[in-house]
Coordinates of C-alpha atoms and ligand atoms in Angstrom, one line a residue:
M358 CA 116.0 72.0 145.6
A359 CA 116.7 69.6 142.8
L360 CA 117.3 71.1 139.3
E361 CA 115.0 70.2 136.4
L362 CA 115.0 70.6 132.7
K363 CA 112.0 72.2 131.4
Q364 CA 111.5 71.8 127.6
L365 CA 110.6 75.0 125.7
G366 CA 111.2 73.9 122.1
E367 CA 112.2 70.8 120.2
N368 CA 115.8 71.0 121.1
T369 CA 115.8 73.7 123.7
W370 CA 115.3 73.6 127.6
V371 CA 115.6 75.9 130.6
I372 CA 117.0 74.9 134.0
P373 CA 115.2 77.3 136.2
G374 CA 117.0 78.6 139.3
H375 CA 118.4 81.9 140.7
V376 CA 120.0 82.2 137.3
N377 CA 117.9 80.4 134.6
I378 CA 120.3 78.4 132.6
G379 CA 119.7 77.5 128.9
Y380 CA 120.3 74.1 127.4
Y381 CA 120.3 73.3 123.6
E382 CA 121.2 70.4 121.3
E383 CA 122.2 70.4 117.8
N384 CA 123.8 67.5 115.8
G385 CA 124.0 65.3 118.9
K386 CA 125.9 67.9 120.9
G387 CA 124.9 69.9 123.9
Y388 CA 125.3 73.6 124.6
L389 CA 124.7 75.5 127.9
I390 CA 123.7 79.2 128.0
D391 CA 125.4 80.4 131.2
T392 CA 126.3 78.1 134.1
G393 CA 125.4 79.6 137.5
L394 CA 127.3 80.8 140.4
D395 CA 129.9 78.1 141.8
D396 CA 131.3 74.6 141.6
D397 CA 128.2 73.1 143.5
Q398 CA 125.9 74.5 140.8
G399 CA 128.2 73.1 138.1
R400 CA 128.2 69.7 139.7
R401 CA 124.4 69.7 139.9
V402 CA 123.9 70.9 136.3
L403 CA 126.2 68.0 135.0
K404 CA 124.4 65.5 137.1
L405 CA 121.1 66.6 135.7
L406 CA 122.4 66.5 132.1
S407 CA 124.0 63.1 132.5
E408 CA 120.7 61.7 134.0
E409 CA 118.4 63.3 131.4
R410 CA 120.4 63.8 128.2
A411 CA 123.0 61.8 126.7
A412 CA 124.6 64.3 124.4
P413 CA 128.3 65.3 125.2
L414 CA 128.6 69.0 126.1
R415 CA 130.4 71.0 123.4
A416 CA 130.4 74.5 124.7
I417 CA 129.0 77.0 127.2
V418 CA 127.8 80.2 125.6
N419 CA 128.1 83.0 128.2
T420 CA 125.7 86.0 127.8
H421 CA 128.0 88.1 130.0
S422 CA 130.8 87.8 132.6
N423 CA 128.9 88.5 135.9
A424 CA 129.9 85.8 138.4
D425 CA 126.4 84.5 138.8
H426 CA 126.5 83.5 135.1
I427 CA 130.0 82.3 134.7
G428 CA 130.9 81.0 138.2
A429 CA 130.3 77.3 137.3
N430 CA 132.3 77.5 134.1
A431 CA 135.6 76.4 135.6
F432 CA 134.1 73.2 137.2
I433 CA 132.2 72.2 134.0
Q434 CA 135.1 73.0 131.7
K435 CA 137.4 71.0 133.8
R436 CA 135.0 67.9 134.0
T437 CA 133.9 67.9 130.4
N438 CA 136.7 69.7 128.6
C439 CA 134.0 71.9 126.9
E440 CA 134.7 75.2 125.2
V441 CA 133.5 78.5 126.8
W442 CA 132.3 81.0 124.2
A443 CA 132.0 84.6 125.0
T444 CA 132.1 88.1 123.3
H445 CA 135.4 89.9 123.5
V446 CA 135.1 92.2 126.4
E447 CA 133.0 89.7 128.5
G448 CA 135.4 86.9 127.5
A449 CA 138.4 88.9 128.8
M450 CA 136.5 89.4 132.1
T451 CA 135.8 85.6 132.2
E452 CA 139.4 84.7 131.6
Y453 CA 140.6 87.3 134.2
P454 CA 137.6 87.6 136.7
S455 CA 139.7 89.6 139.2
L456 CA 138.9 92.4 136.9
E457 CA 135.2 92.3 138.1
P458 CA 136.0 93.7 141.7
V459 CA 138.7 96.0 140.1
L460 CA 135.8 97.6 137.9
L461 CA 133.8 98.1 141.1
W462 CA 136.5 99.7 143.2
A463 CA 138.7 101.2 140.4
A464 CA 141.8 100.0 142.1
W465 CA 143.1 96.6 143.5
P466 CA 140.1 95.4 145.5
F467 CA 140.0 94.6 149.3
K468 CA 138.9 91.1 150.4
Q469 CA 135.2 92.0 151.3
I470 CA 134.4 92.6 147.7
R471 CA 136.2 89.5 146.3
G472 CA 133.6 87.0 147.3
K473 CA 132.1 84.4 144.8
F474 CA 129.2 86.7 144.1
I475 CA 131.6 89.2 142.5
E476 CA 134.7 87.2 141.5
A477 CA 134.3 83.8 139.8
K478 CA 136.9 81.3 139.1
P479 CA 138.6 81.8 135.7
S480 CA 137.8 79.7 132.7
K481 CA 139.4 79.5 129.1
V482 CA 137.5 81.4 126.5
T483 CA 137.0 81.0 122.8
Y484 CA 135.9 84.5 121.4
I485 CA 132.7 85.0 119.5
E486 CA 131.1 88.1 117.9
S487 CA 128.2 89.8 119.6
E488 CA 125.9 89.6 116.7
G489 CA 124.9 86.8 114.2
R490 CA 125.5 83.1 114.0
I491 CA 127.5 81.7 116.9
M492 CA 130.5 79.7 115.5
D493 CA 129.1 76.9 113.2
T494 CA 125.8 76.4 115.1
Y495 CA 122.3 77.7 114.4
L496 CA 122.3 79.7 117.6
K497 CA 122.4 83.4 117.0
A498 CA 123.9 86.3 119.2
V499 CA 121.7 89.3 119.7
P500 CA 123.5 92.4 121.3
L501 CA 121.7 93.5 124.4
P502 CA 123.6 96.7 125.5
G503 CA 122.9 98.3 128.8
H504 CA 123.3 95.9 131.7
Y505 CA 127.0 95.2 131.2
L506 CA 130.0 95.6 128.8
D507 CA 129.0 93.5 125.7
M508 CA 126.2 91.4 126.8
I509 CA 124.4 89.1 124.3
G510 CA 121.2 87.3 124.1
V511 CA 120.8 84.0 122.4
T512 CA 118.1 82.9 119.9
T513 CA 117.7 79.2 118.9
P514 CA 116.3 77.9 115.6
D515 CA 113.2 76.4 117.6
D516 CA 112.3 79.9 118.6
V517 CA 113.5 80.6 122.2
F518 CA 115.1 83.9 123.0
F519 CA 117.5 83.9 126.0
L520 CA 117.5 87.5 127.3
A521 CA 120.4 87.4 129.8
D522 CA 120.1 90.3 132.4
S523 CA 118.3 92.7 130.1
L524 CA 115.1 92.4 132.2
F525 CA 114.7 91.5 135.8
D526 CA 111.8 90.1 137.8
P527 CA 109.7 93.0 139.3
K528 CA 110.0 91.3 142.7
I529 CA 113.8 91.8 142.4
L530 CA 113.4 95.4 141.4
E531 CA 110.9 96.0 144.3
K532 CA 113.3 94.4 146.8
Y533 CA 116.6 95.8 145.8
R534 CA 115.4 99.0 144.2
F535 CA 118.6 99.2 142.2
S536 CA 119.8 96.8 139.6
V537 CA 123.1 97.0 137.7
M538 CA 122.7 98.8 134.4
L539 CA 125.9 100.3 133.1
D540 CA 124.4 102.4 130.4
I541 CA 120.7 103.5 130.9
A542 CA 120.3 105.0 127.4
S543 CA 121.3 101.8 125.9
A544 CA 119.1 99.8 128.3
H545 CA 116.1 101.7 127.2
K546 CA 116.9 101.0 123.4
T547 CA 117.2 97.2 124.4
F548 CA 113.8 97.4 126.1
D549 CA 112.4 98.8 122.8
M550 CA 114.1 96.1 120.7
I551 CA 112.9 93.3 122.9
E552 CA 109.3 94.6 123.0
N553 CA 109.3 94.3 119.1
A554 CA 111.1 91.0 119.0
R555 CA 109.1 87.8 118.3
A556 CA 109.7 84.4 119.8
S557 CA 107.8 81.5 121.2
W558 CA 109.4 81.8 124.6
F559 CA 111.4 84.5 126.1
V560 CA 113.9 83.6 128.8
P561 CA 115.3 86.2 131.1
C562 CA 118.0 85.0 133.5
H563 CA 116.3 86.5 136.5
A564 CA 112.6 86.1 135.8
T565 CA 110.2 83.5 134.9
P566 CA 110.2 82.4 131.2
T567 CA 107.3 83.8 129.4
K568 CA 105.5 83.7 126.0
D569 CA 104.6 87.3 126.2
I570 CA 107.2 89.7 127.2
H571 CA 105.4 93.0 127.0
E572 CA 104.6 93.4 130.7
L573 CA 108.1 92.6 132.0
V574 CA 109.5 95.2 129.5
A575 CA 107.0 97.8 130.8
Q576 CA 107.9 97.0 134.4
N577 CA 111.6 97.2 133.7
R578 CA 111.3 100.5 131.9
A579 CA 109.3 101.8 134.8
G580 CA 111.8 100.5 137.3
Q581 CA 114.8 102.2 135.6
S582 CA 112.8 105.5 135.2
W583 CA 112.0 105.3 138.8
I584 CA 115.7 105.2 139.7
T585 CA 116.5 108.0 137.3
E586 CA 114.0 110.3 138.9
R587 CA 114.9 109.4 142.5
V588 CA 118.6 110.3 141.7
Y589 CA 117.4 113.5 140.2
Q590 CA 115.2 114.2 143.3
A591 CA 118.2 113.5 145.6
I592 CA 120.2 116.3 143.6
E593 CA 117.3 118.8 143.3
G594 CA 117.2 121.4 146.0
T595 CA 120.9 120.9 147.0
E596 CA 124.0 123.1 146.2
G597 CA 125.6 120.0 145.0
I598 CA 125.7 116.3 146.3
S599 CA 128.1 113.5 145.9
R600 CA 127.1 110.0 144.4
E601 CA 127.5 108.5 147.9
D602 CA 125.3 111.0 149.5
A603 CA 122.7 110.6 146.7
L604 CA 122.8 106.8 147.3
S605 CA 122.6 107.3 151.1
K606 CA 119.5 109.5 150.7
I607 CA 117.6 107.1 148.6
G608 CA 118.7 103.9 150.5
M609 CA 117.7 105.4 153.8
A610 CA 114.3 106.5 152.5
E611 CA 113.7 103.0 151.1
G612 CA 115.1 101.2 154.1
L613 CA 117.8 99.4 152.1
D614 CA 120.3 97.1 153.8
M615 CA 123.7 96.6 152.1
D616 CA 127.1 95.3 152.7
A617 CA 130.3 96.8 151.0
A618 CA 129.9 94.8 147.8
H619 CA 126.2 95.5 147.5
L620 CA 126.8 99.2 148.2
L621 CA 129.4 99.4 145.5
L622 CA 127.0 97.6 143.1
N623 CA 124.2 100.2 144.0
L624 CA 126.7 102.9 143.4
V625 CA 127.4 101.6 139.8
S626 CA 123.6 102.1 139.3
V627 CA 123.6 105.5 140.7
N628 CA 126.7 106.4 138.6
A629 CA 124.9 105.0 135.4
H630 CA 121.9 107.3 136.1
L631 CA 124.2 110.3 136.8
T632 CA 125.6 109.8 133.4
Y633 CA 122.2 109.4 131.9
L634 CA 120.8 112.6 133.5
S635 CA 123.9 114.5 132.4
E636 CA 123.5 113.2 128.8
Q637 CA 120.0 114.7 129.0
D638 CA 121.5 118.0 130.3
R639 CA 119.4 117.9 133.5
I640 CA 122.4 117.8 135.8
E641 CA 126.2 118.6 135.7
P642 CA 129.2 117.6 137.7
F643 CA 131.6 120.0 139.5
V644 CA 134.4 119.7 142.1
K645 CA 134.3 121.5 145.4
D646 CA 136.4 121.0 148.5
C647 CA 138.1 118.0 146.7
R648 CA 134.7 116.2 146.2
L649 CA 133.0 115.4 143.0
L650 CA 129.4 116.8 143.4
W651 CA 126.4 117.0 141.1
R652 CA 123.8 119.8 140.8
V653 CA 120.8 120.6 138.7
K654 CA 121.8 122.3 135.5
L655 CA 119.8 125.7 135.1
Ligands
ZN877 ZN1 122.8 88.1 136.7

């Protein structure tokens, strides 16, 4: 499918796709907000920009370091010599993307979890703060805690709010059931913040751009609460259950299919909800027979 630029503001566009990529111009220079998965995507984005827009690309602003957002950085940076701007922790992951599978496995990773969906090619980063004006432009960074380590949204002066992976399309939530959220309490605070934000357009990376964000926020709030309660139910009525067994219970009941990488990503989600439930004092961890188990707190 050919890529296209859809104009959302006077100087702001979106390139719709598996990952919605933002494009913005200021003072005759172009800026990308995220880049997509791989070299092929990078090539297609550059072709589109050279055909439709003449402005030289100054920088890529990365919302966070997941491979589907930074995977085309290396190709684009090599071709255009543009800068890559990212917040400190996300920038470190962008410069050293082998940390991504290490984060998943908590040790040096095996090859099945080092594919391009997990581990991007490295790119050279210039670090930015997670709040306020981005460098000397009129773009602004907005912290969006929850999904990843130090993810930001980006607002433009012509009133577009790029929301990164703070919200997912309900079809994705329905199909995969789990979505990566490292910190559920923060994700809920981010939902509240977005619900009260004003913009002409809201652009989540994995949902259709919209002028009214309320329904999508409600669907995502419900989606995360659904996982919280399913994890709680998997624990309830047992003497103690491991995170793997909790995932297996839910996954089998929902008919989910997963490979090693996908299973570990789903475990990240289960882990986050275990932390969230323990923060609410509803469950507690204990070790029995050399296994870390979780039980309902009486
Ligand atoms: Zn993503």
